[in-house]
Short mmCIF file of C-alpha atoms in Angstrom, two decimals:
data_model
loop_
_atom_site.label_atom_id
_atom_site.label_comp_id
_atom_site.label_asym_id
_atom_site.label_seq_id
_atom_site.Cartn_x
_atom_site.Cartn_y
_atom_site.Cartn_z
CA UNK A 15 16.27 9.73 25.21
CA UNK A 16 16.59 12.93 27.27
CA UNK A 17 18.95 15.24 25.36
CA UNK A 18 21.05 17.78 27.36
CA UNK A 19 21.92 19.87 24.28
CA UNK A 20 18.53 21.35 23.40
CA UNK A 21 18.97 24.66 25.20
CA UNK A 22 22.16 25.43 23.29
CA UNK A 23 21.02 24.09 19.90
CA UNK A 24 17.35 25.05 19.45
CA UNK A 25 17.60 28.73 18.56
CA UNK A 26 15.15 29.36 15.70
CA UNK A 27 11.76 30.96 16.17
CA UNK A 28 8.91 28.41 15.83
CA UNK A 29 7.35 30.40 12.97
CA UNK A 30 10.62 31.43 11.40
CA UNK A 31 10.31 33.21 8.05
CA UNK A 32 13.55 31.51 7.05
CA UNK A 33 11.74 28.24 6.37
CA UNK A 34 11.41 27.36 2.65
CA UNK A 35 8.08 27.60 0.86
CA UNK A 36 5.86 24.60 0.24
CA UNK A 37 5.16 21.48 2.30
CA UNK A 38 8.02 20.49 4.67
CA UNK A 39 7.98 16.87 3.52
CA UNK A 40 8.97 18.03 0.00
CA UNK A 41 11.63 20.60 0.96
CA UNK A 42 14.90 20.20 -0.92
CA UNK A 43 18.39 19.81 0.47
CA UNK A 44 20.26 23.12 0.16
CA UNK A 45 23.33 21.25 -1.12
CA UNK A 46 22.19 18.46 -3.48
CA UNK A 47 18.57 19.63 -4.03
CA UNK A 48 17.19 16.17 -3.19
CA UNK A 49 13.68 16.23 -1.72
CA UNK A 50 14.09 12.80 -0.17
CA UNK A 51 14.28 12.67 3.64
CA UNK A 52 14.63 16.43 4.35
CA UNK A 53 15.84 17.49 7.83
CA UNK A 54 15.77 21.05 9.19
CA UNK A 55 18.46 22.35 11.55
CA UNK A 56 16.87 23.78 14.71
CA UNK A 57 19.75 26.24 15.08
CA UNK A 58 19.71 28.01 11.72
CA UNK A 59 16.63 26.52 9.90
CA UNK A 60 18.72 25.30 6.95
CA UNK A 61 17.42 22.14 5.22
CA UNK A 62 19.62 19.16 4.32
CA UNK A 63 19.10 15.53 3.31
CA UNK A 64 19.33 12.65 5.78
CA UNK A 65 22.19 10.23 6.25
CA UNK A 66 20.55 7.58 4.05
CA UNK A 67 20.41 9.96 1.07
CA UNK A 68 23.63 11.98 0.79
CA UNK A 69 24.16 12.76 4.48
CA UNK A 70 24.33 16.54 4.14
CA UNK A 71 22.43 17.10 7.42
CA UNK A 72 25.17 15.29 9.33
CA UNK A 73 27.87 17.08 7.37
CA UNK A 74 26.24 20.41 8.28
CA UNK A 75 26.57 19.45 11.96
CA UNK A 76 30.18 18.29 11.54
CA UNK A 77 31.20 21.48 9.69
CA UNK A 78 29.66 23.58 12.46
CA UNK A 79 31.75 21.81 15.10
CA UNK A 80 35.12 22.81 13.59
CA UNK A 81 35.33 26.23 15.29
CA UNK A 82 34.36 24.64 18.61
CA UNK A 83 37.65 22.70 18.79
CA UNK A 84 39.40 25.98 19.62
CA UNK A 85 39.71 26.40 23.40
CA UNK A 86 39.18 30.15 23.00
CA UNK A 87 35.77 29.79 21.40
CA UNK A 88 33.34 32.60 22.07
CA UNK A 89 30.19 32.26 24.14
CA UNK A 90 28.12 32.82 20.99
CA UNK A 91 29.89 29.95 19.24
CA UNK A 92 29.29 27.74 22.27
CA UNK A 93 25.56 28.31 22.08
CA UNK A 94 25.13 27.79 18.33
CA UNK A 95 26.07 24.14 17.92
CA UNK A 96 23.76 23.04 15.06
CA UNK A 97 23.44 19.74 16.92
CA UNK A 98 19.69 19.11 16.82
CA UNK A 99 17.57 18.68 13.69
CA UNK A 100 14.00 17.64 12.89
CA UNK A 101 12.71 15.20 10.27
CA UNK A 102 10.39 17.22 8.02
CA UNK A 103 8.20 14.18 7.28
CA UNK A 104 7.77 12.44 10.65
CA UNK A 105 8.64 15.50 12.83
CA UNK A 106 10.89 13.38 15.04
CA UNK A 107 13.89 15.18 16.55
CA UNK A 108 17.48 13.91 16.45
CA UNK A 109 20.65 15.00 18.24
CA UNK A 110 23.93 14.26 16.47
CA UNK A 111 26.00 14.65 19.65
CA UNK A 112 23.84 12.10 21.48
CA UNK A 113 23.45 10.06 18.28
CA UNK A 114 19.83 9.28 19.13
CA UNK A 115 16.28 10.55 18.77
CA UNK A 116 15.10 13.09 21.35
CA UNK A 117 11.95 12.88 23.48
CA UNK A 118 12.33 15.94 25.74
CA UNK A 119 11.92 19.66 24.97
CA UNK A 120 13.31 23.03 26.01
CA UNK A 121 11.85 24.88 28.98
CA UNK A 122 9.89 27.08 26.58
CA UNK A 123 8.68 24.11 24.52
CA UNK A 124 10.40 25.35 21.35
CA UNK A 125 10.79 21.90 19.80
CA UNK A 126 7.06 21.21 20.02
CA UNK A 127 6.23 24.68 18.70
CA UNK A 128 8.46 24.13 15.64
CA UNK A 129 6.90 20.69 15.19
CA UNK A 130 3.37 22.11 15.23
CA UNK A 131 4.38 24.89 12.83
CA UNK A 132 5.82 22.39 10.34
CA UNK A 133 2.69 20.27 10.59
CA UNK A 134 0.53 23.32 9.94
CA UNK A 135 2.64 24.15 6.88
CA UNK A 136 2.22 20.58 5.63
CA UNK A 137 -1.55 20.61 6.11
CA UNK A 138 -1.85 24.06 4.49
CA UNK A 139 0.09 22.88 1.44
CA UNK A 140 -2.17 19.84 1.00
CA UNK A 141 -5.29 21.95 1.48
CA UNK A 142 -4.10 24.50 -1.07
CA UNK A 143 -3.34 21.74 -3.56
CA UNK A 144 -6.81 20.21 -3.15
CA UNK A 145 -8.46 23.62 -3.57
CA UNK A 146 -6.39 24.24 -6.68
CA UNK A 147 -7.52 20.94 -8.20
CA UNK A 148 -11.16 21.64 -7.38
CA UNK A 149 -10.88 25.12 -8.85
CA UNK A 150 -9.53 23.69 -12.08
CA UNK A 151 -12.47 21.30 -12.28
CA UNK A 152 -14.99 24.07 -11.56
CA UNK A 153 -13.51 26.35 -14.19
CA UNK A 154 -13.27 23.64 -16.80
CA UNK A 155 -15.06 24.53 -20.02
CA UNK A 156 -15.74 20.90 -20.88
CA UNK A 157 -19.38 19.89 -20.63
CA UNK A 158 -20.55 16.91 -18.63
CA UNK A 159 -20.94 14.69 -21.69
CA UNK A 160 -17.29 15.17 -22.68
CA UNK A 161 -16.20 14.52 -19.10
CA UNK A 162 -18.07 11.19 -19.16
CA UNK A 163 -16.33 10.21 -22.39
CA UNK A 164 -12.93 11.09 -20.90
CA UNK A 165 -13.75 9.13 -17.76
CA UNK A 166 -14.49 6.04 -19.85
CA UNK A 167 -11.20 6.46 -21.71
CA UNK A 168 -9.30 6.69 -18.43
CA UNK A 169 -11.24 3.91 -16.72
CA UNK A 170 -8.55 1.26 -17.21
CA UNK A 171 -6.50 2.71 -14.36
CA UNK A 172 -8.91 5.07 -12.59
CA UNK A 173 -9.67 2.69 -9.71
CA UNK A 174 -5.99 2.32 -8.80
CA UNK A 175 -5.70 6.11 -8.99
CA UNK A 176 -8.79 6.52 -6.81
CA UNK A 177 -7.37 4.13 -4.24
CA UNK A 178 -4.08 6.07 -4.05
CA UNK A 179 -5.71 9.51 -4.12
CA UNK A 180 -8.08 8.54 -1.32
CA UNK A 181 -5.12 8.04 1.03
CA UNK A 182 -3.10 10.96 -0.35
CA UNK A 183 -5.94 13.41 0.29
CA UNK A 184 -6.60 12.28 3.86
CA UNK A 185 -5.71 14.96 6.43
CA UNK A 186 -2.55 14.41 8.45
CA UNK A 187 -2.89 12.75 11.85
CA UNK A 188 -4.62 15.04 14.33
CA UNK A 189 -2.77 16.01 17.52
CA UNK A 190 -3.78 13.80 20.42
CA UNK A 191 -6.00 14.76 23.35
CA UNK A 192 -5.68 14.36 27.10
CA UNK A 193 -2.41 14.66 28.99
CA UNK A 194 -0.45 14.73 25.75
CA UNK A 195 -2.56 17.41 24.06
CA UNK A 196 -0.60 19.27 21.44
CA UNK A 197 1.95 16.47 21.14
CA UNK A 198 2.31 13.67 18.65
CA UNK A 199 3.81 10.25 18.99
CA UNK A 200 7.44 10.10 17.88
CA UNK A 201 9.46 6.91 17.80
CA UNK A 202 12.94 6.54 19.27
CA UNK A 203 15.44 3.72 19.43
CA UNK A 204 15.00 3.40 23.19
CA UNK A 205 11.26 3.94 23.53
CA UNK A 206 8.57 1.89 21.80
CA UNK A 207 5.06 3.07 21.05
CA UNK A 208 1.85 1.23 20.36
CA UNK A 209 -0.02 4.29 19.07
CA UNK A 210 1.06 3.99 15.46
CA UNK A 211 -1.02 4.61 12.36
CA UNK A 212 -0.56 2.45 9.28
CA UNK A 213 -2.96 4.69 7.34
CA UNK A 214 -0.89 7.78 8.13
CA UNK A 215 2.44 6.22 7.09
CA UNK A 216 0.84 4.72 3.98
CA UNK A 217 -0.46 8.21 3.14
CA UNK A 218 3.00 9.73 3.58
CA UNK A 219 4.58 7.03 1.43
CA UNK A 220 2.12 7.59 -1.43
CA UNK A 221 2.63 11.35 -1.23
CA UNK A 222 6.39 10.87 -1.46
CA UNK A 223 6.11 8.46 -4.39
CA UNK A 224 3.79 10.77 -6.33
CA UNK A 225 6.18 13.72 -6.09
CA UNK A 226 7.91 12.38 -9.19
CA UNK A 227 11.43 12.14 -7.77
CA UNK A 228 13.99 10.53 -10.06
CA UNK A 229 15.59 8.65 -7.15
CA UNK A 230 14.41 5.53 -5.37
CA UNK A 231 12.30 6.01 -2.25
CA UNK A 232 12.87 3.98 0.93
CA UNK A 233 9.73 3.94 3.13
CA UNK A 234 11.57 3.62 6.44
CA UNK A 235 8.73 5.02 8.59
CA UNK A 236 6.25 2.66 6.93
CA UNK A 237 8.61 -0.25 7.67
CA UNK A 238 8.64 0.72 11.34
CA UNK A 239 4.85 0.73 11.59
CA UNK A 240 4.55 -2.54 9.67
CA UNK A 241 7.05 -4.17 12.01
CA UNK A 242 5.15 -2.77 14.98
CA UNK A 243 1.70 -4.08 14.04
CA UNK A 244 2.78 -7.12 11.97
CA UNK A 245 5.54 -8.89 13.97
CA UNK A 246 5.81 -11.62 11.33
CA UNK A 247 7.44 -9.12 8.97
CA UNK A 248 10.10 -7.76 11.32
CA UNK A 249 13.66 -7.75 10.05
CA UNK A 250 15.09 -7.68 6.55
CA UNK A 251 14.69 -11.31 5.50
CA UNK A 252 12.68 -12.13 2.39
CA UNK A 253 8.92 -12.35 2.91
CA UNK A 254 5.99 -13.63 0.87
CA UNK A 255 4.52 -10.84 -1.28
CA UNK A 256 0.96 -12.19 -1.19
CA UNK A 257 0.98 -12.63 2.57
CA UNK A 258 2.26 -9.09 3.03
CA UNK A 259 -0.35 -7.67 0.66
CA UNK A 260 -3.18 -9.37 2.57
CA UNK A 261 -1.87 -8.20 5.94
CA UNK A 262 -1.51 -4.65 4.58
CA UNK A 263 -5.02 -4.48 3.09
CA UNK A 264 -6.60 -6.10 6.15
CA UNK A 265 -4.95 -3.65 8.56
CA UNK A 266 -5.76 -0.63 6.39
CA UNK A 267 -9.39 -1.77 6.25
CA UNK A 268 -9.47 -2.35 10.02
CA UNK A 269 -7.97 1.06 10.84
CA UNK A 270 -10.26 2.90 8.41
CA UNK A 271 -13.40 1.39 9.93
CA UNK A 272 -13.17 3.65 12.96
CA UNK A 273 -12.71 6.85 10.93
CA UNK A 274 -9.58 8.94 10.55
CA UNK A 275 -8.49 12.20 12.13
CA UNK A 276 -11.92 12.89 13.52
CA UNK A 277 -13.64 12.40 10.15
CA UNK A 278 -15.94 9.41 9.84
CA UNK A 279 -15.21 6.81 7.22
CA UNK A 280 -18.58 7.24 5.54
CA UNK A 281 -18.10 11.01 5.31
CA UNK A 282 -14.76 10.60 3.58
CA UNK A 283 -16.13 7.97 1.21
CA UNK A 284 -19.02 10.22 0.21
CA UNK A 285 -16.60 12.89 -1.05
CA UNK A 286 -16.35 10.75 -4.16
CA UNK A 287 -19.59 9.17 -5.33
CA UNK A 288 -17.73 6.33 -7.04
CA UNK A 289 -16.46 5.24 -3.62
CA UNK A 290 -19.70 5.68 -1.68
CA UNK A 291 -20.43 3.00 0.94
CA UNK A 292 -23.55 1.79 -0.84
CA UNK A 293 -23.43 -1.35 -2.96
CA UNK A 294 -19.92 -2.23 -1.79
CA UNK A 295 -18.45 -5.41 -0.40
CA UNK A 296 -18.43 -5.39 3.41
CA UNK A 297 -15.86 -7.20 5.56
CA UNK A 298 -16.44 -7.35 9.33
CA UNK A 299 -19.70 -5.51 8.71
CA UNK A 300 -18.08 -2.41 7.22
CA UNK A 301 -17.14 -0.97 3.86
CA UNK A 302 -14.01 1.11 3.30
CA UNK A 303 -12.02 2.21 0.27
CA UNK A 304 -10.19 -1.14 0.53
CA UNK A 305 -13.36 -3.19 0.03
CA UNK A 306 -14.77 -0.64 -2.44
CA UNK A 307 -11.79 -1.25 -4.76
CA UNK A 308 -10.61 -4.82 -4.00
CA UNK A 309 -13.74 -6.38 -2.50
CA UNK A 310 -15.78 -9.02 -4.28
CA UNK A 311 -18.31 -11.65 -3.18
CA UNK A 312 -18.17 -15.43 -3.62
CA UNK A 313 -21.19 -17.72 -3.48
CA UNK A 314 -20.37 -21.10 -1.95
CA UNK A 315 -22.87 -23.85 -2.86
CA UNK A 316 -22.84 -27.16 -0.96
CA UNK A 317 -25.19 -29.99 -2.03
CA UNK A 318 -25.93 -33.08 0.04
CA UNK A 319 -25.45 -36.18 -2.15
CA UNK A 320 -28.01 -38.15 -0.09
CA UNK A 321 -31.07 -35.90 0.06
CA UNK A 322 -30.11 -33.18 -2.42
CA UNK A 323 -30.40 -30.32 0.09
CA UNK A 324 -28.56 -27.22 -1.12
CA UNK A 325 -26.83 -24.77 1.20
CA UNK A 326 -25.61 -21.35 0.04
CA UNK A 327 -23.16 -19.06 1.76
CA UNK A 328 -21.85 -15.68 0.65
CA UNK A 329 -18.23 -14.84 1.44
CA UNK A 330 -16.48 -11.50 0.81
CA UNK A 331 -12.98 -11.62 -0.64
CA UNK A 332 -10.11 -9.24 -1.38
CA UNK A 333 -8.25 -11.72 -3.60
CA UNK A 334 -8.65 -15.23 -4.99
CA UNK A 335 -5.95 -17.84 -4.35
CA UNK A 336 -5.82 -20.28 -7.26
CA UNK A 337 -4.25 -23.73 -7.29
CA UNK A 338 -2.15 -24.67 -10.32
CA UNK A 339 -3.67 -27.98 -11.49
CA UNK A 340 -1.37 -30.94 -10.76
CA UNK A 341 -1.32 -32.16 -14.37
CA UNK A 342 0.59 -29.01 -15.38
CA UNK A 343 3.19 -28.91 -12.62
CA UNK A 344 6.06 -30.28 -14.74
CA UNK A 345 5.67 -27.56 -17.37
CA UNK A 346 8.24 -24.96 -16.31
CA UNK A 347 8.38 -22.80 -19.43
CA UNK A 348 6.08 -21.80 -22.26
CA UNK A 349 8.22 -23.48 -24.94
CA UNK A 350 8.82 -26.72 -23.04
CA UNK A 351 7.57 -29.67 -25.10
CA UNK A 352 6.32 -32.11 -22.44
CA UNK A 353 2.58 -31.54 -22.16
CA UNK A 354 0.12 -28.68 -22.64
CA UNK A 355 0.65 -25.20 -21.25
CA UNK A 356 -1.30 -24.26 -18.12
CA UNK A 357 -3.41 -21.15 -18.57
CA UNK A 358 -5.02 -18.77 -16.10
CA UNK A 359 -8.35 -20.11 -17.33
CA UNK A 360 -7.30 -23.62 -16.19
CA UNK A 361 -6.59 -22.25 -12.70
CA UNK A 362 -9.90 -20.38 -12.55
CA UNK A 363 -11.77 -23.43 -13.78
CA UNK A 364 -10.12 -25.59 -11.12
CA UNK A 365 -11.18 -23.05 -8.48
CA UNK A 366 -14.83 -22.90 -9.58
CA UNK A 367 -15.40 -26.49 -10.79
CA UNK A 368 -17.81 -28.77 -8.94
CA UNK A 369 -15.85 -30.71 -6.31
CA UNK A 370 -16.84 -33.75 -4.23
CA UNK A 371 -15.70 -33.30 -0.65
CA UNK A 372 -13.65 -36.15 0.81
CA UNK A 373 -14.29 -38.08 4.01
CA UNK A 374 -12.47 -35.51 6.14
CA UNK A 375 -14.81 -32.73 4.96
CA UNK A 376 -18.24 -34.28 5.40
CA UNK A 377 -21.06 -31.73 5.29
CA UNK A 378 -23.50 -31.46 8.20
CA UNK A 379 -26.84 -31.73 6.43
CA UNK A 380 -29.63 -30.04 8.35
CA UNK A 381 -32.28 -32.18 6.66
CA UNK A 382 -30.51 -35.52 7.23
CA UNK A 383 -29.35 -34.23 10.64
CA UNK A 384 -25.93 -35.81 10.26
CA UNK A 385 -22.73 -35.44 8.27
CA UNK A 386 -23.08 -36.61 4.69
CA UNK A 387 -21.09 -36.77 1.49
CA UNK A 388 -21.56 -33.61 -0.53
CA UNK A 389 -20.33 -31.50 -3.43
CA UNK A 390 -19.05 -27.94 -3.33
CA UNK A 391 -18.93 -25.25 -6.01
CA UNK A 392 -17.84 -21.61 -6.02
CA UNK A 393 -19.46 -18.87 -8.07
CA UNK A 394 -18.33 -15.27 -8.25
CA UNK A 395 -21.41 -13.26 -7.34
CA UNK A 396 -19.73 -9.84 -7.51
CA UNK A 397 -16.47 -8.90 -9.21
CA UNK A 398 -14.33 -6.22 -7.53
CA UNK A 399 -13.12 -3.07 -9.23
CA UNK A 400 -9.61 -4.49 -9.05
CA UNK A 401 -9.45 -8.29 -9.22
CA UNK A 402 -6.39 -9.77 -7.51
CA UNK A 403 -5.50 -13.34 -8.49
CA UNK A 404 -2.87 -15.18 -6.44
CA UNK A 405 -1.30 -18.28 -7.98
CA UNK A 406 -0.31 -20.79 -5.31
CA UNK A 407 3.37 -21.39 -5.94
CA UNK A 408 3.92 -23.84 -3.08
CA UNK A 409 2.62 -27.38 -2.68
CA UNK A 410 2.65 -29.21 0.64
CA UNK A 411 3.42 -32.90 0.92
CA UNK A 412 3.49 -34.95 4.12
CA UNK A 413 6.79 -33.48 5.29
CA UNK A 414 7.97 -30.92 2.73
CA UNK A 415 6.91 -27.69 1.07
CA UNK A 416 7.72 -27.81 -2.63
CA UNK A 417 7.82 -24.80 -4.94
CA UNK A 418 5.52 -25.03 -7.97
CA UNK A 419 7.62 -23.60 -10.79
CA UNK A 420 4.98 -24.12 -13.50
CA UNK A 421 4.61 -21.51 -16.22
CA UNK A 422 1.05 -20.15 -16.33
CA UNK A 423 -0.13 -18.40 -19.48
CA UNK A 424 -2.18 -15.26 -18.77
CA UNK A 425 -3.78 -12.58 -20.97
CA UNK A 426 -2.42 -9.03 -20.89
CA UNK A 427 -5.89 -7.70 -21.59
CA UNK A 428 -9.45 -8.93 -22.09
CA UNK A 429 -9.70 -11.58 -19.36
CA UNK A 430 -13.11 -13.25 -19.96
CA UNK A 431 -14.84 -13.96 -16.63
CA UNK A 432 -18.43 -14.63 -17.71
CA UNK A 433 -18.32 -18.41 -17.22
CA UNK A 434 -17.31 -17.96 -13.56
CA UNK A 435 -19.96 -15.37 -12.73
CA UNK A 436 -23.30 -16.12 -11.14
CA UNK A 437 -24.96 -13.37 -13.18
CA UNK A 438 -23.88 -11.38 -16.26
CA UNK A 439 -21.96 -8.19 -15.63
CA UNK A 440 -21.55 -5.10 -17.78
CA UNK A 441 -18.14 -3.87 -16.62
CA UNK A 442 -14.84 -5.63 -17.12
CA UNK A 443 -11.11 -5.15 -16.74
CA UNK A 444 -7.63 -5.02 -18.20
CA UNK A 445 -4.35 -6.10 -16.65
CA UNK A 446 -2.42 -3.55 -14.62
CA UNK A 447 0.31 -5.39 -12.77
CA UNK A 448 1.80 -8.85 -12.72
CA UNK A 449 4.13 -10.04 -9.98
CA UNK A 450 7.05 -12.15 -11.16
CA UNK A 451 8.42 -14.25 -8.34
CA UNK A 452 8.28 -12.57 -4.94
CA UNK A 453 10.42 -9.50 -5.34
CA UNK A 454 9.96 -7.94 -8.80
CA UNK A 455 6.91 -6.77 -10.68
CA UNK A 456 5.73 -5.71 -14.13
CA UNK A 457 3.23 -2.88 -14.54
CA UNK A 458 1.73 -0.99 -17.45
CA UNK A 459 1.33 2.78 -17.63
CA UNK A 460 -0.03 4.72 -20.60
CA UNK A 461 0.37 1.71 -22.89
CA UNK A 462 3.99 0.94 -21.93
CA UNK A 463 5.27 -1.85 -19.69
CA UNK A 464 7.83 -1.36 -16.93
CA UNK A 465 9.85 -3.79 -14.82
CA UNK A 466 10.19 -2.86 -11.13
CA UNK A 467 13.19 -4.57 -9.54
CA UNK A 468 14.10 -3.27 -6.09
CA UNK A 469 15.42 0.29 -6.62
CA UNK A 470 15.42 0.22 -10.44
CA UNK A 471 12.64 0.67 -13.00
CA UNK A 472 13.28 -0.25 -16.62
CA UNK A 473 11.18 -0.10 -19.78
CA UNK A 474 10.23 -3.52 -21.15
CA UNK A 475 7.87 -5.04 -23.73
CA UNK A 476 4.84 -7.34 -23.82
CA UNK A 477 6.85 -10.31 -25.08
CA UNK A 478 8.97 -10.20 -21.94
CA UNK A 479 5.97 -9.78 -19.65
CA UNK A 480 4.02 -12.76 -20.99
CA UNK A 481 7.04 -15.03 -20.38
CA UNK A 482 7.14 -14.15 -16.66
CA UNK A 483 6.16 -16.78 -14.11
CA UNK A 484 3.32 -14.85 -12.58
CA UNK A 485 2.69 -14.95 -8.84
CA UNK A 486 0.10 -12.20 -8.31
CA UNK A 487 -2.03 -10.78 -11.12
CA UNK A 488 -4.13 -7.61 -10.93
CA UNK A 489 -6.94 -6.94 -13.41
CA UNK A 490 -8.72 -3.58 -13.33
CA UNK A 491 -12.33 -2.97 -14.28
CA UNK A 492 -13.00 -1.09 -17.48
CA UNK A 493 -16.25 0.15 -18.93
CA UNK A 494 -17.57 -2.02 -21.75
CA UNK A 495 -20.74 -2.61 -23.69
CA UNK A 496 -23.50 -4.55 -21.99
CA UNK A 497 -23.17 -8.26 -22.57
CA UNK A 498 -19.38 -8.26 -22.53
CA UNK A 499 -17.79 -10.22 -19.69
CA UNK A 500 -14.10 -9.53 -20.04
CA UNK A 501 -11.57 -8.33 -17.46
#
């Protein structure tokens, strides 16, 4: 909306020395010291937390209005209203008197100048941090052999770390060109915008999470972008975790294909040799960090039962969706007596076993030149760095969708994949995260297991984890001796 209060509220110099040190997105509230959702007052440059934290930014505005209730207020008091503030993470501007986000500027363009200054501070802080890390590596006294040993010891989780660090170290979104040069896109309640960047908001979210705050983080800006580009997920109703994960990875991959902030995708990938574009799974003809970490390749073999002609097709994948075999569907807990326990191996075997296609799936044989009965079999030609296994927890009948509540036994480490692979592999994985249901998760860090449940994280143990009814399982590649085929 067009705010009429900017001229009386925006009083600070764009490059004010009163701004705190460090990156604006990590500035702390001057009252409660929270670094979550910092807002800077454009009248006095003081920093306070947003209304969804402790609301000190709004209280700062309300306290400043008390003298203005006096009819004999001075002209100076009338000008300094502390009404307008700026989000230090998204750089959007908000007016408390209008109770809405602001799209206009002062005659001198002070709002945009402050915005650009904050963005420069943010970029400088990230650049300085990257230089500091590189300097530490350059000055390290460890020789290359010791570094290789350490890398092998850390390999259990290094690919997840690489995936996160790739996004964290991307530069912030570059200012746009053309008629809006020097301006960025800012979202308001009254004005939509199609020029949103999922990569940018994902980057900001990871940066906020990795700051080590003791409080829960609510990725509101990421929600907005997700709702904008994925209409199916709009609103606050419960959604399927696997479906959301696939949409998220697919859109990140799609956006990264065209490069980011003027830097080509291949150039960014080559900064780290372990994520170079070569020898990586390609989806839609391109390789990104998404396919480099989560991408694998399936070989689909179809054999005509009449003439024996074999057809092979190679399909890239980011995850494998596994059916729970029907003979196990009544087994709802590990200790239940009726029947054997279903294991992850049973689900993998069902996925890769030879299958005769039914009459509705007749194969068009090029040799017979007509549709014939055939068999189908999947092989895994290439394992990804991070293997994502989705257990299908819903079963469709003619009219209903039934939840499959079967307990599936899964290993916490050492998943053996050699019997599902087309060729032997040297590198294998250990479990990192297991989804329990749709809305909570278990994850391991430095040998300890944690339970993530909405805004709380609690320490747990392996006995509790193995009893969970897994929905999504992640296994991460680890270095192993040649001839070993375990994940």
